[in-house]
Tab-separated table of C-alpha atoms in Angstrom:
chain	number	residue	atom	x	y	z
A	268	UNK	CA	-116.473	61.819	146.827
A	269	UNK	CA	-117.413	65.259	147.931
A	270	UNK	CA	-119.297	65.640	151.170
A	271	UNK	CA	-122.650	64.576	150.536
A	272	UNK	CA	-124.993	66.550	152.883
A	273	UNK	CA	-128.101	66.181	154.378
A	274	UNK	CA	-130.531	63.938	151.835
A	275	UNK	CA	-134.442	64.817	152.090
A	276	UNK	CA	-135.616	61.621	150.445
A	277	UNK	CA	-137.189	58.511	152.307
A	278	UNK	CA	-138.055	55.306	150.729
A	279	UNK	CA	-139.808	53.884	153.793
A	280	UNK	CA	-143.863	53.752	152.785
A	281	UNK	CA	-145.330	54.978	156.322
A	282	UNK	CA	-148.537	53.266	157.440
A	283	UNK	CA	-149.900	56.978	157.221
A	284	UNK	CA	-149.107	57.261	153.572
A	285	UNK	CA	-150.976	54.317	152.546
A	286	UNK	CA	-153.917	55.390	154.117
A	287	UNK	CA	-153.980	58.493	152.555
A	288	UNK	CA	-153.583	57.181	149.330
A	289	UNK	CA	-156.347	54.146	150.111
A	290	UNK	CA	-159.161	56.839	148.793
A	291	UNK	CA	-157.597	56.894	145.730
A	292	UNK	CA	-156.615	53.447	144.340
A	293	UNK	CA	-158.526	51.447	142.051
A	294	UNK	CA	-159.046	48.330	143.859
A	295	UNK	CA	-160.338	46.556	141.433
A	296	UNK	CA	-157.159	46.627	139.833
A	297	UNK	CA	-155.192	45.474	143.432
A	298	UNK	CA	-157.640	42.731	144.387
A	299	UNK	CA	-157.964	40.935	140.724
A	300	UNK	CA	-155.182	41.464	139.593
A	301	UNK	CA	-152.091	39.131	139.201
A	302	UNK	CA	-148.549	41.035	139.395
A	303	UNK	CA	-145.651	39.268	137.331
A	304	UNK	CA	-142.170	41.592	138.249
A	305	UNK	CA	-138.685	40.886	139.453
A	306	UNK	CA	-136.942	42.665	142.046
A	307	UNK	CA	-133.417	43.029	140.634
A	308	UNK	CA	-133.387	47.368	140.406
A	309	UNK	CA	-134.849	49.976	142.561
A	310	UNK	CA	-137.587	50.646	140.406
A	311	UNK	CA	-138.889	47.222	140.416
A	312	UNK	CA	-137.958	46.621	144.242
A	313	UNK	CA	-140.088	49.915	145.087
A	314	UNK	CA	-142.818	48.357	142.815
A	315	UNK	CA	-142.671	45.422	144.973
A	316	UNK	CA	-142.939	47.789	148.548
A	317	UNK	CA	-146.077	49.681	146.799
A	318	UNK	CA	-148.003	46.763	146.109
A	319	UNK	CA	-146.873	44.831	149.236
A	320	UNK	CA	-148.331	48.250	151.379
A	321	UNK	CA	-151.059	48.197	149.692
A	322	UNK	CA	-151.424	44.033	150.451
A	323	UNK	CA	-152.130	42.872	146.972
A	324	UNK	CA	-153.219	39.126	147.380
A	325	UNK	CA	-151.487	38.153	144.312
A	326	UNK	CA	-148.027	38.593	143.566
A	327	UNK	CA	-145.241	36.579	142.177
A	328	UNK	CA	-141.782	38.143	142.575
A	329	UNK	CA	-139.253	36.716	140.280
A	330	UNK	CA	-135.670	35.465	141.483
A	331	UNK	CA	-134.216	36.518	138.491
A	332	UNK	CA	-131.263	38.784	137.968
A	333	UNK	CA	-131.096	41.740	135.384
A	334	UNK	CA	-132.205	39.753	132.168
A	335	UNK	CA	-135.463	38.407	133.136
A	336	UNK	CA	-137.479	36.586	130.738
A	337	UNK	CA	-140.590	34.943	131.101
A	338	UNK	CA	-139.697	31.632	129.407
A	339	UNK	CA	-137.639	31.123	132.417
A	340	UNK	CA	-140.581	31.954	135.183
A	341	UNK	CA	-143.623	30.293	134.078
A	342	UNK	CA	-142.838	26.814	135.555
A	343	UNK	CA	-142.857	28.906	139.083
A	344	UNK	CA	-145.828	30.797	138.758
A	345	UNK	CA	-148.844	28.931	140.392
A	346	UNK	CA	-151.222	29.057	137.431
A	347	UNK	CA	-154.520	28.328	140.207
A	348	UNK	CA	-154.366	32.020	140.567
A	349	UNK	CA	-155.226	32.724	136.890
A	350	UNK	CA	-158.926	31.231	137.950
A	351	UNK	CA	-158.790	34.337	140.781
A	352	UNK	CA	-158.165	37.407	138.928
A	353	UNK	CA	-159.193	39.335	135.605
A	354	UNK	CA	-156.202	40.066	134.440
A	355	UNK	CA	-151.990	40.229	134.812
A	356	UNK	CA	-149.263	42.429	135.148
A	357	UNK	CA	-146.244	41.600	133.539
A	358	UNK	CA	-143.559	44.315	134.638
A	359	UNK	CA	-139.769	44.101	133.195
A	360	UNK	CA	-139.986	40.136	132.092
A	361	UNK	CA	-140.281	40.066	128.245
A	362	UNK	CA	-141.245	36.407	126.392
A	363	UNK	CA	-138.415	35.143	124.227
A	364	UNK	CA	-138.759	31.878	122.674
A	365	UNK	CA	-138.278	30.248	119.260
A	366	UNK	CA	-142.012	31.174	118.214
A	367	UNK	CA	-141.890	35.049	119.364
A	368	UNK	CA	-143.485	36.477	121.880
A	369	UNK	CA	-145.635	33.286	122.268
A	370	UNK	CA	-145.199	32.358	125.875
A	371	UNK	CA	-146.691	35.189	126.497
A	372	UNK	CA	-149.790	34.378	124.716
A	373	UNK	CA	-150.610	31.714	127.647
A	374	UNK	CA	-152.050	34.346	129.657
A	375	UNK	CA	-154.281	35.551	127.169
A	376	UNK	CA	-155.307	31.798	126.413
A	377	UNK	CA	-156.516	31.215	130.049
A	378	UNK	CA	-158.894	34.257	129.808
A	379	UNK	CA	-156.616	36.789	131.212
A	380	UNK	CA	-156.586	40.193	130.415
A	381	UNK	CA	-152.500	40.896	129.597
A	382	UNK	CA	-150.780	44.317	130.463
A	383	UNK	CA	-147.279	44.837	129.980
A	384	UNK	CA	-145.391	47.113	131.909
A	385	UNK	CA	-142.016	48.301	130.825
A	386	UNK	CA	-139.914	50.296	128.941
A	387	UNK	CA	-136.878	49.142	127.720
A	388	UNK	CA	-135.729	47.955	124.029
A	389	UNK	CA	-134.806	44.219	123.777
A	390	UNK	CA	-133.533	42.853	120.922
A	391	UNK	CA	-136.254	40.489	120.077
A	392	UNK	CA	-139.168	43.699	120.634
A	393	UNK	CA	-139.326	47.299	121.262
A	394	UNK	CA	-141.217	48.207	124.227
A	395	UNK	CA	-139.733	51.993	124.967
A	396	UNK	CA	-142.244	54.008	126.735
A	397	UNK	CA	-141.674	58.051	127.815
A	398	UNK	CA	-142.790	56.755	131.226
A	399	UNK	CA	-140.614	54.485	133.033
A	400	UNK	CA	-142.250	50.756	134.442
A	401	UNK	CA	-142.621	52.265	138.095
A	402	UNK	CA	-144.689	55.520	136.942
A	403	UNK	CA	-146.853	53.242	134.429
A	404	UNK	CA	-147.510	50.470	137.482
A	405	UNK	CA	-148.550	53.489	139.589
A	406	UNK	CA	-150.617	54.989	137.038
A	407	UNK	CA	-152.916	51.693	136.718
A	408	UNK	CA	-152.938	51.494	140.787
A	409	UNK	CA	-153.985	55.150	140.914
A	410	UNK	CA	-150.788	55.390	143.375
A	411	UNK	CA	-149.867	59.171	143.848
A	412	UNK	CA	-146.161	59.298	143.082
A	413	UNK	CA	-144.372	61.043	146.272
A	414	UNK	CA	-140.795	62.638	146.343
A	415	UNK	CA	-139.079	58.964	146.109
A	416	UNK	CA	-140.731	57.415	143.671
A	417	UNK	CA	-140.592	60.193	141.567
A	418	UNK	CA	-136.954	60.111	141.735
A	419	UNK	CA	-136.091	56.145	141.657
A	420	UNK	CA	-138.526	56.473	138.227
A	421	UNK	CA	-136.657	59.254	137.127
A	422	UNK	CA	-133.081	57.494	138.050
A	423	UNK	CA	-134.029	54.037	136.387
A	424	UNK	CA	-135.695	55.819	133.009
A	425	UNK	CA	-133.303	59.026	132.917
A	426	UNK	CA	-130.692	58.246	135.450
A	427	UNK	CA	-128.130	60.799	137.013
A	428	UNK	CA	-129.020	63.364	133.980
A	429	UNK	CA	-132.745	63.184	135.258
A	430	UNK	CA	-132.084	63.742	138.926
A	431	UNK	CA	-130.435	66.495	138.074
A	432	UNK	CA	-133.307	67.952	136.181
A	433	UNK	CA	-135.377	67.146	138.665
A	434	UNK	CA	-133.150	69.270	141.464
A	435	UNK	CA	-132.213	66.703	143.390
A	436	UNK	CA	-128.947	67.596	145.363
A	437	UNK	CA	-126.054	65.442	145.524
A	438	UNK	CA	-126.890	63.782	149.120
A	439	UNK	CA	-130.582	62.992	147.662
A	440	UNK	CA	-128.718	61.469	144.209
A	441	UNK	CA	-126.795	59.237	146.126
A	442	UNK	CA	-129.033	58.083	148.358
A	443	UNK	CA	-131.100	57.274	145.445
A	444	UNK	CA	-128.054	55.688	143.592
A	445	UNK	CA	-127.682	53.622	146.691
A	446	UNK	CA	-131.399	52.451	146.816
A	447	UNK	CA	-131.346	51.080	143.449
A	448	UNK	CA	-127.376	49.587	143.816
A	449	UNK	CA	-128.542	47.756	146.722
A	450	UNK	CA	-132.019	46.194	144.989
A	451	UNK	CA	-129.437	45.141	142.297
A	452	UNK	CA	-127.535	42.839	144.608
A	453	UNK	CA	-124.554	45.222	145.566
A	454	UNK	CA	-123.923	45.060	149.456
A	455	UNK	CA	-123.164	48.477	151.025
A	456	UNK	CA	-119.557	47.061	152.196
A	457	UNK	CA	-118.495	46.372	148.361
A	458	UNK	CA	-120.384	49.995	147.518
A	459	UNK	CA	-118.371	51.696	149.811
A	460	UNK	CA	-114.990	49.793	148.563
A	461	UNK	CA	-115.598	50.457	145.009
A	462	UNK	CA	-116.170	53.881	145.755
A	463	UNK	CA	-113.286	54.708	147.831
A	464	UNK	CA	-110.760	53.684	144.525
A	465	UNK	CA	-112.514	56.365	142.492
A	466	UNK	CA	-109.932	59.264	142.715
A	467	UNK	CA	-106.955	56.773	141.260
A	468	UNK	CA	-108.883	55.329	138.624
A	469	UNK	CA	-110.372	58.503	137.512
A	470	UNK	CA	-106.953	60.220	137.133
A	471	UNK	CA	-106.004	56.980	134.681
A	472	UNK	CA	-108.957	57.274	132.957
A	473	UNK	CA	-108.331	60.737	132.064
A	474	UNK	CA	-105.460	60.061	130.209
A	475	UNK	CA	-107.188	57.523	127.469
A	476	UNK	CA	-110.261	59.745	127.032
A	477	UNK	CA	-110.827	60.717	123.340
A	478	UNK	CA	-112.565	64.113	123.303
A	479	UNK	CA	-115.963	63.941	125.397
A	480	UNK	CA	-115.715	59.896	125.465
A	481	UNK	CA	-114.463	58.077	128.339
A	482	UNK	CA	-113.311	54.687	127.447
A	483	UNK	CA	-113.329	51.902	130.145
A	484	UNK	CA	-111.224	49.109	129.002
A	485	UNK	CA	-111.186	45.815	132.033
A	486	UNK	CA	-111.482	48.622	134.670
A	487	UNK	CA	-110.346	48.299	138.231
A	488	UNK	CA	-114.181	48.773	139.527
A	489	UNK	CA	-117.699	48.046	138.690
A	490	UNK	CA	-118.777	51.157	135.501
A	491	UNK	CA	-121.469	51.858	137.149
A	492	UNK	CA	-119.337	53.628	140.164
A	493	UNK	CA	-117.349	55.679	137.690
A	494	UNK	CA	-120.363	56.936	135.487
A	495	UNK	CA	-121.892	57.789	138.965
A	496	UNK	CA	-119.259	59.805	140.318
A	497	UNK	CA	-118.660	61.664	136.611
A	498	UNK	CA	-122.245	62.169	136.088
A	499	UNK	CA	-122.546	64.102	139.450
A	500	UNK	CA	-120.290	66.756	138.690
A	501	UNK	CA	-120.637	66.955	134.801
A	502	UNK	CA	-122.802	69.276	133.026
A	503	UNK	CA	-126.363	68.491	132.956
A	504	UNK	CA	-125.085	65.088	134.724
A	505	UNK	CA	-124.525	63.928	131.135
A	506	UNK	CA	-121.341	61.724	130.591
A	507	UNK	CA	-120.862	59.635	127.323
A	508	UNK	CA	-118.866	56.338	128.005
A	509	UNK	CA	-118.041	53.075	126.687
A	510	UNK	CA	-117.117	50.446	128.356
A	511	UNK	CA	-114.847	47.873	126.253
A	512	UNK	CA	-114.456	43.579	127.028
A	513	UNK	CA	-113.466	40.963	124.886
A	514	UNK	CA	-117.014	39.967	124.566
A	515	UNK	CA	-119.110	43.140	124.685
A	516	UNK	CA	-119.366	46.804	124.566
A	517	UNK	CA	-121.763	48.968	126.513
A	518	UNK	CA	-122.475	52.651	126.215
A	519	UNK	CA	-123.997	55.287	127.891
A	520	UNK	CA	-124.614	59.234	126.750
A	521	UNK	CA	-125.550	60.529	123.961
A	522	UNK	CA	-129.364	59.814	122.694
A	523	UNK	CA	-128.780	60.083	119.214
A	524	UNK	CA	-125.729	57.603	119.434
A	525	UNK	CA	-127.330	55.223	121.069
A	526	UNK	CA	-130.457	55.369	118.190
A	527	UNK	CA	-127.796	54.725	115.479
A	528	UNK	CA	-125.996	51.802	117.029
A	529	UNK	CA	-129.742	49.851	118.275
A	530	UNK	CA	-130.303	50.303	113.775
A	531	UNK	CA	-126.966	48.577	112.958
A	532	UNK	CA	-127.067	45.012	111.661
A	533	UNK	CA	-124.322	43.602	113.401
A	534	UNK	CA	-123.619	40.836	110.766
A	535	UNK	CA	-122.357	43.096	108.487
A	536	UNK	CA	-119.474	43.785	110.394
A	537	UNK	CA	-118.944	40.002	111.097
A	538	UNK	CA	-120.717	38.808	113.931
A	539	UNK	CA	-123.251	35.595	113.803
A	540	UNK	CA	-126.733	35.973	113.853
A	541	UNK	CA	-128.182	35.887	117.003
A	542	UNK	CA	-126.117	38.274	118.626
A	543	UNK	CA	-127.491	40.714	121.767
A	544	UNK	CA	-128.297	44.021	121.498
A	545	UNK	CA	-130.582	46.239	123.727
A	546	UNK	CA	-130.790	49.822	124.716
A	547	UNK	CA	-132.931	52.048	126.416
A	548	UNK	CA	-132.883	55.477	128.396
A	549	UNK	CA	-134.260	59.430	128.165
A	550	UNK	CA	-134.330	60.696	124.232
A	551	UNK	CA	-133.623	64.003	125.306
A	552	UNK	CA	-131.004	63.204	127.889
A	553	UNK	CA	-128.988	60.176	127.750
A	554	UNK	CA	-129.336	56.811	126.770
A	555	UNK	CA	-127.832	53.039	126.826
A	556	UNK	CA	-126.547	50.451	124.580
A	557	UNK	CA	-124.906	47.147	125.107
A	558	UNK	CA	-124.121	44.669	122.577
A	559	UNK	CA	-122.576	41.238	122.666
A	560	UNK	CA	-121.489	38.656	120.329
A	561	UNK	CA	-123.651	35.176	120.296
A	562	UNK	CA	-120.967	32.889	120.599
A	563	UNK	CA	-118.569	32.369	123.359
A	564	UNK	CA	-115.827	31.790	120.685
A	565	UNK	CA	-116.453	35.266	118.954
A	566	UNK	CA	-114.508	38.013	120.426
A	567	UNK	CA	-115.352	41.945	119.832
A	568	UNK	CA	-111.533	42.800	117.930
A	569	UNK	CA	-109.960	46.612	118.279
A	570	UNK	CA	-111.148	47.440	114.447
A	571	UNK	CA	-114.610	46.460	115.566
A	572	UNK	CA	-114.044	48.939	118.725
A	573	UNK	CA	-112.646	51.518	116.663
A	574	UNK	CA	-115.565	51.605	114.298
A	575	UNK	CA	-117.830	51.960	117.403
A	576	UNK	CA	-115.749	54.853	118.666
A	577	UNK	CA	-115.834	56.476	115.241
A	578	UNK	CA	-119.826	56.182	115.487
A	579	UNK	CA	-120.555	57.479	118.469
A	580	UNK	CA	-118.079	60.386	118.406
A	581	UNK	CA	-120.115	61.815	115.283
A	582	UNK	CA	-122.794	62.816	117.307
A	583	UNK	CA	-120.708	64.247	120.170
């Protein structure tokens, strides 16, 4: 990578900081409340610092990896705090059972007021939102948004594209690329690593890209290193790539792509039902898809692939 610079950004939340913004929060909304999140990105782990600073007495963070569902969390929560507060937060961890979004209706059922916080499209329910789930936490808190959160909302809803609309130089991109790597699990040893076998990869990369689409087939490194490094230094910070495995296919870039592959029934081109599909991003800068087959036995073929490619490079 290119020498980085001097970043401005600090994700520390000062003791001074919180007292400033004291005068402001809704309290109410801090004190009875009942906070439901994971910490498995940077938006949700700066989520977590915010309402940790401002010593929210009830708060269950999740264990869960990218993927959370609420199914999987309710036989942690400790349901004596539903008799404490008015209402709950649920940031990021969507219901998914056999009877809809019912497991979600157990808050409601004990008298709770339910908000949902996110803004992402799962397969099972549609809950995009033209804020991302850090700016719509802060908005209920009353939580001025300072330089950093700005920009970890802005990375997690619009990514590199959106830091670069938001003038962010490439130190301050990193930096914020980091803070969100790390939250995910990565440790800054293995960031490092994967980073320093950019420059081969990139040159064999080159080589299968068709037009403006990169194709990632079993790469050498994590994707989200090589999207990082090509969205720097791209136009706008916009790069459209797919990455291909014998039992998915993920893409980032273009908006309008990404809208026509979340309407495609997948069974019509073979697969069970039951399949995944989700997607999510910035409408009018770059988006995400990922799709995967239901069963372990079904694999996603070259013609499949092909027909993918052939999609997305329509609206390139």
């Amino acid at each position: 990578m290119a020498s980085l610079g001097k970043s401005s950004i600090t994700f520390h939340i000062s003791d001074q900081l919180v007292e400033k913004n004291l005068r402001k929060i809704d309290q109410d909304i801090v004190k009875k409340s009942w906070f439901i999140l994971p910490c498995n990105d940077g938006e949700a782990k700066r989520a977590c610092q915010i309402l940790s600073a401002l010593k929210a007495p009830y708060v269950h963070i999740s264990k869960q990896k990218w993927g959370a569902i609420l199914d999987k969390e309710l036989d942690f929560l400790d349901w004596s705090i539903a008799k404490k507060v008015k209402r709950v937060f649920v940031f990021e961890i969507p219901g998914k059972n056999s009877a809809g979004m019912n497991c979600e209706d157990i808050f409601s059922k004990k008298g709770l007021e339910l908000i949902i916080i996110d803004h992402h499209y799962y397969q099972w329910v549609n809950r995009y939102h033209e804020d991302s789930s850090l700016e719509q936490l802060c908005s209920w808190l009353k939580w001025p948004l300072n330089r950093a959160d700005e920009a970890i909302s802005v990375n997690d809803r619009s990514y590199i594209p959106g830091l670069c609309r938001l003038g962010l130089q490439h130190a301050d991109i990193v930096k914020v690329r980091n803070f969100d790597l790390n939250a995910q699990g990565f440790a800054a040893s293995y960031i490092s690593s994967q980073r320093s076998k950019l420059p081969r990869i990139l040159n064999k990369l080159e080589e299968k890209k068709q037009g403006d689409l990169w194709i990632l087939k079993n790469p050498e490194i994590e994707k989200v290193f090589i999207l990082e490094e090509l969205a720097v230094t791209a136009d706008a910070g916009i790069v459209h790539m797919l990455e291909v495995a014998e039992r998915k296919l993920s893409f980032s870039g273009s908006p309008k792509a990404v809208d026509y592959l979340l309407s495609l029934d997948y069974c019509e081109y073979g697969f069970k039902p039951g399949y995944v599909c989700y997607g999510g991003g910035d409408g009018s800068l770059a988006k995400f898809w990922g799709f995967r087959p239901k069963s372990s036995r079904e694999l996603v073929k070259p013609k499949f692939v092909n027909t993918i490619i052939g999609f997305i490079t329509k609206f390139l």
